[in-house]
PDB file of C-alpha atoms in Angstrom:
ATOM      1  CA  UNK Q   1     296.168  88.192  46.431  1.00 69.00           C
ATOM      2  CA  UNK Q   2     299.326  87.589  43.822  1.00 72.00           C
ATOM      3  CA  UNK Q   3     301.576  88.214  46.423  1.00 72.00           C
ATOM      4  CA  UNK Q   4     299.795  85.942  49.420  1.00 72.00           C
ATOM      5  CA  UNK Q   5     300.089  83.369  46.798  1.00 64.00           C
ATOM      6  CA  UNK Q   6     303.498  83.753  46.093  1.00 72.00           C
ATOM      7  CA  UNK Q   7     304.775  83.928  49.693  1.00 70.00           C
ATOM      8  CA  UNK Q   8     302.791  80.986  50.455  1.00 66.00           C
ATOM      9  CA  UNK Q   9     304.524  78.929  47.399  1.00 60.00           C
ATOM     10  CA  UNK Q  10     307.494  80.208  48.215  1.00 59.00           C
ATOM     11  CA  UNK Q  11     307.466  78.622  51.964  1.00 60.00           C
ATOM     12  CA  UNK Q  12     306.203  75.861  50.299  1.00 59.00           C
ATOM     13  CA  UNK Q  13     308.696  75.178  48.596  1.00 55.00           C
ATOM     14  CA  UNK Q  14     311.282  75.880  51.111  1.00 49.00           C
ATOM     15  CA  UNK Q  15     309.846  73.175  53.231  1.00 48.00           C
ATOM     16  CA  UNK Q  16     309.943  70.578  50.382  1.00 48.00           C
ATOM     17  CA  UNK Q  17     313.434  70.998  49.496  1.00 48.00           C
ATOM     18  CA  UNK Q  18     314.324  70.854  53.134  1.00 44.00           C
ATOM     19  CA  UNK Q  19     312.745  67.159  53.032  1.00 56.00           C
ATOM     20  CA  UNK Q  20     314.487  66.374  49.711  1.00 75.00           C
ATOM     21  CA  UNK Q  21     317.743  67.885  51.307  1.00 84.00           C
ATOM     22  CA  UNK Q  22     317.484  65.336  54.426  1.00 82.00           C
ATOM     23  CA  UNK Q  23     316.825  62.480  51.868  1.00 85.00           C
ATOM     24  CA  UNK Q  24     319.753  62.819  49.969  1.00 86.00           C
ATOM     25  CA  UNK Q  25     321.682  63.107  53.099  1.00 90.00           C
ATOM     26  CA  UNK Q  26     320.259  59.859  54.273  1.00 89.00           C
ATOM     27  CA  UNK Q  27     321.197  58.247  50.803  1.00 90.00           C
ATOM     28  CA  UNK Q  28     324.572  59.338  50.790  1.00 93.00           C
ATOM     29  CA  UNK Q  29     325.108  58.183  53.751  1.00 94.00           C
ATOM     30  CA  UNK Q  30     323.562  54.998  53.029  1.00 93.00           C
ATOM     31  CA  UNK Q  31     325.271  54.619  49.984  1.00 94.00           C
ATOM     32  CA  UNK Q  32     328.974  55.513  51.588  1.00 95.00           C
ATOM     33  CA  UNK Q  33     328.251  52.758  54.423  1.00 95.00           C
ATOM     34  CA  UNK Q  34     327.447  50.111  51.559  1.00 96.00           C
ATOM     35  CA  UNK Q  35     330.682  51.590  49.383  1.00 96.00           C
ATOM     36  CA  UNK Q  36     332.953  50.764  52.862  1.00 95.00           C
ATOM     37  CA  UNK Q  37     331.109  46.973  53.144  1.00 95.00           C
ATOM     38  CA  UNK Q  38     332.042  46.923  50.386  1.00 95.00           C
ATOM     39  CA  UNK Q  39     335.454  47.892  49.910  1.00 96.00           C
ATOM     40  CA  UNK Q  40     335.531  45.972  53.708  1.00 94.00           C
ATOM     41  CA  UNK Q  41     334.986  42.218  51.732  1.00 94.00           C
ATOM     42  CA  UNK Q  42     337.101  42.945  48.705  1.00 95.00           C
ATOM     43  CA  UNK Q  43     339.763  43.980  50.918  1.00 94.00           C
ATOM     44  CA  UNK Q  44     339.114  40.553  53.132  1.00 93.00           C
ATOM     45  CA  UNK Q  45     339.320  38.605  50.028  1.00 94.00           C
ATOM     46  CA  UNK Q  46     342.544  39.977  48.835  1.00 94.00           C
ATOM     47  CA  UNK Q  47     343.872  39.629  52.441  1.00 92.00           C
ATOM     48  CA  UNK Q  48     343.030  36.085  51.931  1.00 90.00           C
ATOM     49  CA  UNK Q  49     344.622  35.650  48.999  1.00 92.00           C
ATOM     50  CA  UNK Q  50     348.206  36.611  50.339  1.00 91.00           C
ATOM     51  CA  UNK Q  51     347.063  34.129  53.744  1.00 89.00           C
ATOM     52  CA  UNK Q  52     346.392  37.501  55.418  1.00 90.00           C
ATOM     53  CA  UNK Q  53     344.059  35.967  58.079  1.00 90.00           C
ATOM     54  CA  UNK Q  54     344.382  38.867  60.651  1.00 90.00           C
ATOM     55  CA  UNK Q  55     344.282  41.816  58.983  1.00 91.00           C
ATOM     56  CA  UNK Q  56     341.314  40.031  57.415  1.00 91.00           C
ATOM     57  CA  UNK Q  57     340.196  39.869  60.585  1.00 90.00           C
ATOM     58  CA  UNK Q  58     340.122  42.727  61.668  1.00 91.00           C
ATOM     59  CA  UNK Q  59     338.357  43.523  58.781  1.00 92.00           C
ATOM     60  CA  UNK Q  60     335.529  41.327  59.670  1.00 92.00           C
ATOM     61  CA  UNK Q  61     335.256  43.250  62.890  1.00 91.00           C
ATOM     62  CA  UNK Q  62     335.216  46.498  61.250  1.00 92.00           C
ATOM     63  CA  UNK Q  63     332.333  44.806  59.138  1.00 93.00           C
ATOM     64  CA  UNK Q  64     330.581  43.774  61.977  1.00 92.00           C
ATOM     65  CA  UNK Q  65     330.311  47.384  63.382  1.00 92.00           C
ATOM     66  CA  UNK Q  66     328.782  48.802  60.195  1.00 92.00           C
ATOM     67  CA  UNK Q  67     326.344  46.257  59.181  1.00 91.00           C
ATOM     68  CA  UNK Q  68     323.643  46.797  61.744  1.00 91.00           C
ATOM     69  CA  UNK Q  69     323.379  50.701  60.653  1.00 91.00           C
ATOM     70  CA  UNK Q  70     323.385  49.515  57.427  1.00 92.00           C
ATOM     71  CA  UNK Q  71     320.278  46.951  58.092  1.00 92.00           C
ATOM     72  CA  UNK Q  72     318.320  49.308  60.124  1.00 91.00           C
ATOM     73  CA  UNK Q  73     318.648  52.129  57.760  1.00 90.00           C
ATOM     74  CA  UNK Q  74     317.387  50.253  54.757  1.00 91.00           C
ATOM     75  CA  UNK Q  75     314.480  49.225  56.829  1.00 90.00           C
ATOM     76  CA  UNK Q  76     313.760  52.797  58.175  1.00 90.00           C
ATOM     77  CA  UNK Q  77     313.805  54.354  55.346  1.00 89.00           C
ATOM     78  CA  UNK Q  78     313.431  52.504  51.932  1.00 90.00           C
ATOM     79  CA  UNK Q  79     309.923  51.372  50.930  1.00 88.00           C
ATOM     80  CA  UNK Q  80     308.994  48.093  53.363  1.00 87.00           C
ATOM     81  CA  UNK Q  81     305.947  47.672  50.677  1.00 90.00           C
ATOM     82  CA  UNK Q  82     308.873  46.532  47.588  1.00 90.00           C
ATOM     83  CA  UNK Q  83     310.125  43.186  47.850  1.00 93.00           C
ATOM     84  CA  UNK Q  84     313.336  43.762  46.861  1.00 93.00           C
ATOM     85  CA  UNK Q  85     313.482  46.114  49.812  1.00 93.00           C
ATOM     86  CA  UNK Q  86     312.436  43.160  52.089  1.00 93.00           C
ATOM     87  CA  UNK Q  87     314.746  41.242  50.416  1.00 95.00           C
ATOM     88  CA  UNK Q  88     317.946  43.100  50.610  1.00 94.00           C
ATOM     89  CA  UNK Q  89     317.148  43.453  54.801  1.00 94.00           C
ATOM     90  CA  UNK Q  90     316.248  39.765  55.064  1.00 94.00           C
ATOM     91  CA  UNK Q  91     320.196  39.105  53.334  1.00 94.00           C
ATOM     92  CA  UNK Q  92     321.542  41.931  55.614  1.00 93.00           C
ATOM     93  CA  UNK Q  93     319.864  39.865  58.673  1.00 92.00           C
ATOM     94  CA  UNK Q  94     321.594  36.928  57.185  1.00 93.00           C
ATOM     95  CA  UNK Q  95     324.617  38.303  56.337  1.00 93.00           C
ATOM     96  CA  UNK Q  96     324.868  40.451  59.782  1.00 92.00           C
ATOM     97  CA  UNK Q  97     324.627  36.779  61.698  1.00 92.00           C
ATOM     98  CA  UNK Q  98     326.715  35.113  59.544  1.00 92.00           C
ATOM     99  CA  UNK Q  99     330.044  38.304  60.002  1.00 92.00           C
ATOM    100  CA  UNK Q 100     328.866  37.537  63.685  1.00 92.00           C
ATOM    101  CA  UNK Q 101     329.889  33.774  63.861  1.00 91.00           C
ATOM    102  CA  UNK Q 102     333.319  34.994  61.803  1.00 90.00           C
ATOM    103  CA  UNK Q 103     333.945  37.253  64.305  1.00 90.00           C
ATOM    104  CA  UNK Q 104     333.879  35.228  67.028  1.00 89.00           C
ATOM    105  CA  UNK Q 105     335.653  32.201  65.118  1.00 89.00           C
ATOM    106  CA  UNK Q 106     338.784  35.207  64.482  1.00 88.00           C
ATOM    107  CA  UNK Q 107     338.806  36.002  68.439  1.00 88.00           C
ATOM    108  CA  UNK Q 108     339.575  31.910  68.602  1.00 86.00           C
ATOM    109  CA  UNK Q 109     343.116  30.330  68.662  1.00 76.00           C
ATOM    110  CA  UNK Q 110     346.603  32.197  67.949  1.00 82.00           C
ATOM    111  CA  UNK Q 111     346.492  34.419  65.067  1.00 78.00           C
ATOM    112  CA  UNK Q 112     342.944  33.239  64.013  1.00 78.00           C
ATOM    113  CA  UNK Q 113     343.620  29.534  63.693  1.00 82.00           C
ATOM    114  CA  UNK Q 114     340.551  28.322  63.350  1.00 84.00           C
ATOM    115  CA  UNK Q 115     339.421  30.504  60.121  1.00 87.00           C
ATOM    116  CA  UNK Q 116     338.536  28.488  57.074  1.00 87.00           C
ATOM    117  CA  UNK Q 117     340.201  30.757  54.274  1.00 89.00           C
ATOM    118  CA  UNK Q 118     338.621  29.081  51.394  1.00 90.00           C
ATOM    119  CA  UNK Q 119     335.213  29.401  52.623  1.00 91.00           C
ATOM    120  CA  UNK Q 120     335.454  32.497  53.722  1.00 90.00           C
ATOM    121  CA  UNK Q 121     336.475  33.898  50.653  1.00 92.00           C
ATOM    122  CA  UNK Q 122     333.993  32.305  48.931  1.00 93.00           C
ATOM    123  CA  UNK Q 123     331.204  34.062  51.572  1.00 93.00           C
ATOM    124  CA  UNK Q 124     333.204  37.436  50.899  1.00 93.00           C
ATOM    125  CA  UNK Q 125     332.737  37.186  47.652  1.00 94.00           C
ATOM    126  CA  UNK Q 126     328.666  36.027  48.054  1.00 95.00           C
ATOM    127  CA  UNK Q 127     328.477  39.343  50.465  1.00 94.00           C
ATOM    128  CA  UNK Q 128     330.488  41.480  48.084  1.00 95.00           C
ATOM    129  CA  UNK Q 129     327.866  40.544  45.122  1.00 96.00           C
ATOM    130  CA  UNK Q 130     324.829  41.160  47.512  1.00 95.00           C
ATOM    131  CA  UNK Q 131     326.539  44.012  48.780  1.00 95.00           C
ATOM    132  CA  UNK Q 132     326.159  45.861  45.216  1.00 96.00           C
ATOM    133  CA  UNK Q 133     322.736  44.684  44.574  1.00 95.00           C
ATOM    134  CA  UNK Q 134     321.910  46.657  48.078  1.00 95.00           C
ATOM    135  CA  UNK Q 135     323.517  50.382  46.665  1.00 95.00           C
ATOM    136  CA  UNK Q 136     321.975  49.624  43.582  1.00 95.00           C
ATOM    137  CA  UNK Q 137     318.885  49.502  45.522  1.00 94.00           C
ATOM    138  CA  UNK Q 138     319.354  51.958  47.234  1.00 92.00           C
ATOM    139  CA  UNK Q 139     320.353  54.240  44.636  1.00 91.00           C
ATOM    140  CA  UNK Q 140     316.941  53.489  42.646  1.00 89.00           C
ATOM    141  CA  UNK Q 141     314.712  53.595  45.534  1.00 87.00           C
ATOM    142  CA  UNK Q 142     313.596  56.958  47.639  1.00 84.00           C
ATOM    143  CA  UNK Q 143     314.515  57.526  50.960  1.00 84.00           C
ATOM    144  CA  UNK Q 144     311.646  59.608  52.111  1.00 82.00           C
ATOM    145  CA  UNK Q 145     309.703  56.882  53.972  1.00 81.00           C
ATOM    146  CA  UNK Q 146     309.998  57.478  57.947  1.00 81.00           C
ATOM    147  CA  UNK Q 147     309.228  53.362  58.877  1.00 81.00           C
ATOM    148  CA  UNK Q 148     309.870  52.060  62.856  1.00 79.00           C
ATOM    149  CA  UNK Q 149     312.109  49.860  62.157  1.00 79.00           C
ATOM    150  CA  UNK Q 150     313.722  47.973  64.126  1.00 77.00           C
ATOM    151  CA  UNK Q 151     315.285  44.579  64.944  1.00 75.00           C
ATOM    152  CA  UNK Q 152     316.656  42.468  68.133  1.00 75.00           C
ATOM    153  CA  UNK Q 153     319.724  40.793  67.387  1.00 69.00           C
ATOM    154  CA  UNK Q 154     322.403  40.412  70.398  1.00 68.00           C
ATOM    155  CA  UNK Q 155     325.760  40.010  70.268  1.00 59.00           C
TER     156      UNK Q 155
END
């Protein structure tokens, strides 16, 4: 009887560590997406700084790649019940369109005429700020919820 017990606790607990294995996998992933954002808009505001406006550029478009994983993950797997979860995805959303319009203002006129240094700074810095409030987040919150979800944004 000792020794069904044991084997069963053992499995057991082989399966639960498995789960807390693929959770921390998901956070550090999470969290080294967030660190790149933002590394990404410190970089772009430095960039700016010198009158950089390409490499900052391309730096928005590198941006613009990472920040739908970064959306959808938070919604898949932080807690959709927390506001501050629903609040970090709603500024993603925000942010996500707003790296969108950059993008496409950068793809306009020779060497990215049309870019409005100043204010773009200024949002780097906004994003940068949010940025951190998301991996601290994300660092306090578990990753073992398993939500659907998903968003339609096109590009």
């Amino acid at each position: 009887m000792k020794a069904a017990l044991i084997t069963a606790l053992l499995m057991f607990s082989a399966v639960s560590f498995a789960q807390t294995t693929h959770e921390l996998k998901v956070k550090k992933e999470m969290l080294a997406r967030v660190e790149i954002l933002i590394l990404s808009a410190r970089e772009i505001r430095s960039d700016l700084k010198t009158q950089k406006v390409v490499p900052a550029c391309e730096k928005v478009q590198q941006m613009r790649e990472l920040f739908p994983d970064h959306v959808r993950d938070m919604g898949s797997y932080l807690d959709l019940y927390n506001s501050k979860t629903n609040k970090a995805i709603n500024e993603g959303l925000a942010h996500q369109i707003y790296i969108h319009k950059l993008r496409n203002q950068c793809r306009e006129g020779n060497d990215s005429e049309y870019v409005d240094m100043g204010q773009l700074a200024k949002e780097m810095k906004t994003i940068s700020k949010v940025l951190e409030k998301h991996r601290k987040l994300i660092k306090k919150s578990d990753t073992d919820h398993d939500n659907s979800f998903s968003y339609e944004y096109e590009f």
